[in-house]
Each structure stands twice: as structure tokens, then as C-alpha cells.
């Protein structure tokens, strides 16, 4: 009975994250012969294949929203409110293809995203123009995402890396960032930290950013029965943010609560997700 429940939960979660075509996409990604951008032992595979990505992804969205031009592009063109699950599924598929897929499939995924970015342009409420293919703007999105995934894995990952491994993870993500159009992305953790700091003077919490945070944290499109579990993930996503980012979004730190309740909840939730998403040994394909 426990095995049946585990499989049903795992399949439901996978369909939610990967979409209805998830099983076919997964089979194509992992079983199509050909060279890959990243070999089987590269750190990017370790980080992106871990349940900590559920928390890291939420944290990345909150952090990315602090750049007014990036947030304006998301608010005006992504449809994150009308189709949040579709956006999640497209993002997770892109990460899976570029991390694990053949080099040819990875390049096609990148070319597709670059084509979308090329069409996304507009003007903020203050009259500032933006273009999603701007290398500088792409650099912020990449740095915020990489830092969030790394922080989440360092805190909640099953197979945590040492300092050299996390430097190598940043270098791996730079391969994808360059393909997307980022100029000179960071290649180790020190450069990543310096990159984030270089953007600080451009960041602020616009009304759009705070609205996105409210939607992500307090109004997720989920059944009521699931919201407490999501709330645990969301609380840990907030706890991962740099203190300056939390201040901008009016998300204060409560040390005792976070240390005694929030972080242990994050550990329990990631272990549970990892358990339901990993097939029992006897069910795994050879």
C-alpha cells in the first residue's frame, strides 16, 4: 500500500511540474543517444536533479523580481498569473534538456528561448525601455537563478558539494548562460557574489515585484489541502534570500522561528519530495 501511495504521489507531482507530456519528454532527454553538454558526473546534474530545486526555484523568482526591467518583462509577457503551471513546466523542461539532454536538443531549446526573448520588449511604467534579450538583463536573471539554486542545494541537497564542487556548478551554468546570450557570466562562487553585488544599485521592489511576491507566497493556485505543504516550501524560499533582498520585499527575518521551525520543515519537505519522486528500487528500469 505504501508503495502504491508513493508512486501515485510521485506521478502527480511529476505531472504538475513537467506537464502532461512529461514522461515522453523525460524519455527523450535521458535515452536519446548523443553527446551532452555535461557529463554524468558534472555538478550541474547533481544540483538540478535534487528536490532542493523546489525551494531554490521559488527563491529565484522572488530574487529576480527585484530588477524593475526583468519584473516588467515578466509582468507584461509571461502570463505567470494566468498560466503559472505552464510557465513552471516550460522552465523545468528547459532546465532538464540543457542539463541532461543531447547537445543538439540543448541547443534547440536555447535557440527557442532566444527567439522568445527577441520578441519581448516594452516600456516600464516609468517609461524605461526593456528588451528581454539584453545581455545585461539576462545576466541578472542568470546570476539570481544560479545563486538561489546553489544556496538551496547547499542547505537542503541530499549529496552536498564541497567548495570546489559549487565553484564547478557555477562554471557549468555559465555554459548555458553564454548560449542564451549572457556576456561573461560568473564562473565560480566568488565571481557570482561579485556579480550580484554589481547589480545592487539597479534593484528595487516595484509594486509589480511585491504583487508577484504576494501571489507566489500567499495566493498559489493550489487546493487548500496542499497549501500548508507549499507554505513550508515558500517559507524556506524566503529564508534563503539575502537579507537585503528580504528587506526590499518587506519580508523580515524571524531568527528563532526560522531556526526552530522553518528550516526543519524545509528539510522534511525536501526529503519527502525526494522519496516520492524516486521509484522504489525494484520498480526502476534497468
Coordinates of C-alpha atoms in Angstrom, one line a residue:
X1 CA 0.0 0.0 0.0
X2 CA 2.8 2.4 0.9
X3 CA 4.5 1.7 -2.5
X4 CA 1.2 2.5 -4.3
X5 CA 0.8 5.8 -2.4
X6 CA 4.4 6.7 -3.1
X7 CA 4.0 6.0 -6.8
X8 CA 0.7 7.9 -7.1
X9 CA 2.1 10.9 -5.2
X10 CA 5.3 10.9 -7.3
X11 CA 3.4 10.7 -10.6
X12 CA 1.0 13.5 -9.6
X13 CA 3.9 15.8 -8.6
X14 CA 5.8 15.0 -11.7
X15 CA 2.8 15.8 -13.9
X16 CA 2.4 19.1 -12.1
X17 CA 6.0 20.1 -12.6
X18 CA 6.7 18.5 -16.1
X19 CA 3.2 18.7 -17.7
X20 CA 1.1 16.1 -19.4
X21 CA 4.0 15.3 -21.9
X22 CA 6.5 14.9 -19.1
X23 CA 7.0 11.1 -19.3
X24 CA 7.7 11.3 -23.1
X25 CA 9.9 14.3 -22.6
X26 CA 11.9 12.6 -19.9
X27 CA 12.4 9.5 -22.0
X28 CA 13.7 11.6 -24.9
X29 CA 16.0 13.6 -22.7
X30 CA 17.6 10.7 -21.0
X31 CA 17.5 7.9 -23.6
X32 CA 18.3 9.7 -26.9
X33 CA 21.9 8.8 -27.8
X34 CA 24.4 11.5 -28.4
X35 CA 26.9 13.8 -26.8
X36 CA 25.8 16.0 -23.9
X37 CA 26.9 19.5 -22.8
X38 CA 27.6 18.0 -19.3
X39 CA 28.9 14.5 -18.5
X40 CA 27.3 12.2 -15.9
X41 CA 29.4 13.4 -13.0
X42 CA 29.2 17.2 -13.5
X43 CA 27.9 19.2 -10.5
X44 CA 25.1 20.8 -12.5
X45 CA 23.5 17.3 -12.8
X46 CA 23.7 16.8 -9.0
X47 CA 22.2 20.2 -8.2
X48 CA 19.4 20.3 -10.8
X49 CA 18.4 16.7 -10.1
X50 CA 17.8 17.3 -6.4
X51 CA 14.5 18.1 -4.6
X52 CA 16.1 21.3 -3.2
X53 CA 15.2 22.8 -6.6
X54 CA 11.6 23.2 -5.4
X55 CA 12.8 25.7 -2.8
X56 CA 15.5 27.2 -4.9
X57 CA 13.2 27.9 -7.8
X58 CA 10.8 29.8 -5.6
X59 CA 13.6 31.8 -4.1
X60 CA 15.0 32.6 -7.5
X61 CA 11.7 34.0 -8.7
X62 CA 11.5 36.3 -5.7
X63 CA 15.1 37.5 -6.1
X64 CA 14.8 38.0 -9.9
X65 CA 11.7 40.2 -9.4
X66 CA 13.8 42.9 -7.8
X67 CA 15.2 44.1 -11.1
X68 CA 12.5 46.5 -12.4
X69 CA 13.2 45.7 -16.1
X70 CA 13.1 41.9 -15.5
X71 CA 9.9 42.2 -13.5
X72 CA 8.3 44.4 -16.1
X73 CA 9.0 41.8 -18.8
X74 CA 7.6 39.0 -16.6
X75 CA 4.5 41.0 -15.7
X76 CA 3.8 42.1 -19.2
X77 CA 4.6 39.0 -21.2
X78 CA 5.0 35.8 -19.1
X79 CA 1.4 35.2 -18.1
X80 CA 2.6 33.9 -14.7
X81 CA -0.8 34.6 -13.1
X82 CA -3.0 33.2 -15.8
X83 CA -0.8 30.1 -16.5
X84 CA 1.6 29.6 -13.6
X85 CA 1.9 25.9 -14.1
X86 CA 2.5 26.2 -17.8
X87 CA 5.4 28.6 -17.0
X88 CA 6.8 26.2 -14.4
X89 CA 6.6 23.3 -16.8
X90 CA 8.3 25.2 -19.6
X91 CA 11.1 26.3 -17.2
X92 CA 11.6 22.8 -15.8
X93 CA 11.7 21.3 -19.3
X94 CA 14.3 23.8 -20.4
X95 CA 16.5 23.1 -17.3
X96 CA 16.2 19.3 -17.9
X97 CA 17.0 19.5 -21.6
X98 CA 20.1 21.7 -21.2
X99 CA 21.3 19.8 -18.1
X100 CA 20.7 16.2 -19.3
X101 CA 19.7 16.2 -22.9
X102 CA 21.8 15.8 -26.0
X103 CA 23.9 18.7 -27.2
X104 CA 21.6 19.1 -30.3
X105 CA 18.4 19.1 -28.2
X106 CA 20.0 21.6 -25.7
X107 CA 20.9 23.9 -28.5
X108 CA 17.4 23.8 -30.0
X109 CA 16.0 24.6 -26.5
X110 CA 18.3 27.6 -26.2
X111 CA 17.5 28.8 -29.7
X112 CA 13.8 28.6 -29.0
X113 CA 14.2 30.6 -25.8
X114 CA 16.3 33.2 -27.6
X115 CA 13.7 33.6 -30.2
X116 CA 11.1 34.3 -27.5
X117 CA 13.4 36.8 -25.7
X118 CA 14.0 38.6 -29.0
X119 CA 10.2 39.4 -29.3
X120 CA 9.8 40.5 -25.7
X121 CA 10.2 44.2 -25.4
X122 CA 8.3 47.1 -23.9
X123 CA 8.5 50.1 -21.5
X124 CA 8.1 50.2 -17.8
X125 CA 5.5 52.4 -16.0
X126 CA 8.3 54.9 -15.6
X127 CA 9.0 55.0 -19.3
X128 CA 12.2 52.9 -19.3
X129 CA 12.5 50.6 -22.3
X130 CA 13.4 46.9 -21.8
X131 CA 14.3 44.1 -24.1
X132 CA 14.4 40.5 -22.8
X133 CA 17.4 39.7 -25.0
X134 CA 19.5 42.4 -23.4
X135 CA 22.7 40.6 -22.2
X136 CA 22.9 42.7 -19.1
X137 CA 19.3 41.9 -18.1
X138 CA 19.9 38.2 -18.9
X139 CA 23.0 38.4 -16.7
X140 CA 20.9 39.4 -13.7
X141 CA 18.3 36.6 -14.3
X142 CA 21.1 34.1 -14.6
X143 CA 23.0 35.2 -11.5
X144 CA 19.9 35.3 -9.3
X145 CA 18.8 31.9 -10.5
X146 CA 22.3 30.3 -10.1
X147 CA 22.8 31.7 -6.6
X148 CA 19.3 30.6 -5.5
X149 CA 19.8 27.0 -6.8
X150 CA 23.2 26.8 -5.2
X151 CA 22.0 28.2 -1.8
X152 CA 19.1 25.7 -1.8
X153 CA 21.3 22.7 -2.6
X154 CA 23.9 23.7 0.0
X155 CA 21.2 23.8 2.6
X156 CA 18.8 21.0 1.6
X157 CA 20.6 18.9 -1.0
X158 CA 21.0 15.1 -0.5
X159 CA 24.5 15.0 -1.9
X160 CA 26.0 18.4 -1.0
X161 CA 29.1 19.5 -2.8
X162 CA 32.4 20.9 -1.4
X163 CA 33.6 24.4 -2.2
X164 CA 35.3 23.2 -5.4
X165 CA 32.1 21.4 -6.4
X166 CA 30.0 24.5 -6.1
X167 CA 32.5 26.6 -8.0
X168 CA 32.3 23.9 -10.7
X169 CA 28.5 24.2 -10.6
X170 CA 28.7 27.9 -11.3
X171 CA 31.1 27.2 -14.2
X172 CA 28.6 24.6 -15.6
X173 CA 25.7 27.1 -15.5
X174 CA 27.9 29.6 -17.3
X175 CA 27.9 27.3 -20.3
X176 CA 24.1 27.6 -20.6
X177 CA 24.1 31.3 -19.8
X178 CA 26.6 32.1 -22.6
X179 CA 24.4 30.1 -25.1
X180 CA 21.4 32.2 -24.0
X181 CA 23.3 35.5 -24.7
X182 CA 24.8 36.4 -21.3
X183 CA 28.2 38.2 -21.7
X184 CA 31.0 36.9 -19.4
X185 CA 28.9 35.1 -16.8
X186 CA 30.5 34.2 -13.4
X187 CA 32.5 31.0 -13.3
X188 CA 33.0 30.4 -9.6
X189 CA 31.2 31.4 -6.4
X190 CA 33.3 34.5 -5.7
X191 CA 32.5 35.9 -9.2
X192 CA 28.9 35.0 -8.7
X193 CA 28.8 37.0 -5.4
X194 CA 30.5 39.9 -7.0
X195 CA 28.1 39.8 -10.0
X196 CA 25.1 40.0 -7.7
X197 CA 26.6 42.9 -5.8
X198 CA 27.3 44.8 -9.1
X199 CA 23.5 44.8 -9.8
X200 CA 22.5 46.1 -6.3
X201 CA 22.2 49.7 -7.3
X202 CA 19.7 48.7 -10.1
X203 CA 17.4 46.8 -7.8
X204 CA 14.2 47.9 -6.1
X205 CA 10.9 46.3 -5.1
X206 CA 8.4 47.8 -7.5
X207 CA 4.6 47.4 -7.0
X208 CA 4.8 44.6 -9.6
X209 CA 7.5 42.8 -7.6
X210 CA 5.6 43.0 -4.4
X211 CA 2.4 41.8 -6.2
X212 CA 4.4 38.8 -7.6
X213 CA 5.7 38.0 -4.1
X214 CA 2.1 38.1 -2.7
X215 CA 1.0 35.8 -5.5
X216 CA 3.8 33.3 -5.0
X217 CA 3.8 33.3 -1.2
X218 CA 0.1 33.7 -0.3
X219 CA -2.1 33.1 -3.3
X220 CA -0.7 30.0 -5.0
X221 CA -3.1 28.2 -7.5
X222 CA -3.3 25.1 -5.3
X223 CA -6.0 23.2 -3.5
X224 CA -6.5 24.2 0.1
X225 CA -5.3 20.7 1.3
X226 CA -1.9 21.2 -0.3
X227 CA -1.3 24.8 0.7
X228 CA 0.3 24.1 4.1
X229 CA 3.0 22.0 2.4
X230 CA 3.5 24.7 -0.2
X231 CA 3.7 27.2 2.6
X232 CA 6.6 25.3 4.1
X233 CA 8.5 25.4 0.8
X234 CA 7.7 29.1 0.4
X235 CA 8.8 30.0 3.9
X236 CA 12.2 28.3 3.2
X237 CA 12.4 30.1 -0.2
X238 CA 12.1 33.4 1.7
X239 CA 14.7 32.3 4.3
X240 CA 17.2 31.6 1.5
X241 CA 17.1 35.2 0.2
X242 CA 19.9 37.5 1.0
X243 CA 19.0 39.8 3.9
X244 CA 19.0 42.9 1.6
X245 CA 16.6 41.3 -0.8
X246 CA 14.2 40.3 2.1
X247 CA 14.3 43.9 3.3
X248 CA 13.3 45.2 -0.2
X249 CA 10.3 42.9 -0.3
X250 CA 9.2 43.6 3.3
X251 CA 9.9 40.0 4.3
X252 CA 11.6 40.4 7.7
X253 CA 13.7 37.7 9.3
X254 CA 12.4 36.0 12.5
X255 CA 15.5 34.1 13.7
X256 CA 14.1 31.8 16.4
X257 CA 11.1 30.8 14.3
X258 CA 13.2 30.2 11.2
X259 CA 15.9 28.2 13.0
X260 CA 13.5 26.1 15.1
X261 CA 10.6 25.6 12.7
X262 CA 11.2 26.8 9.1
X263 CA 14.5 25.1 8.3
X264 CA 13.5 21.7 9.8
X265 CA 10.3 21.9 7.8
X266 CA 12.3 22.5 4.7
X267 CA 14.5 19.5 5.4
X268 CA 11.4 17.3 6.0
X269 CA 9.6 18.5 2.9
X270 CA 12.7 18.0 0.6
X271 CA 13.2 14.6 2.0
X272 CA 9.6 13.7 1.3
X273 CA 9.7 15.1 -2.2
X274 CA 12.9 13.1 -2.9
X275 CA 11.2 10.0 -1.5
X276 CA 8.0 10.2 -3.6
X277 CA 9.9 11.2 -6.8
X278 CA 12.4 8.3 -6.6
X279 CA 10.9 5.0 -7.7
X280 CA 11.3 2.0 -5.4
X281 CA 14.5 0.1 -6.3
X282 CA 12.5 -2.9 -7.7
X283 CA 10.5 -0.6 -9.9
X284 CA 13.4 1.1 -11.6
X285 CA 14.1 0.3 -15.2
X286 CA 17.3 -1.4 -15.9

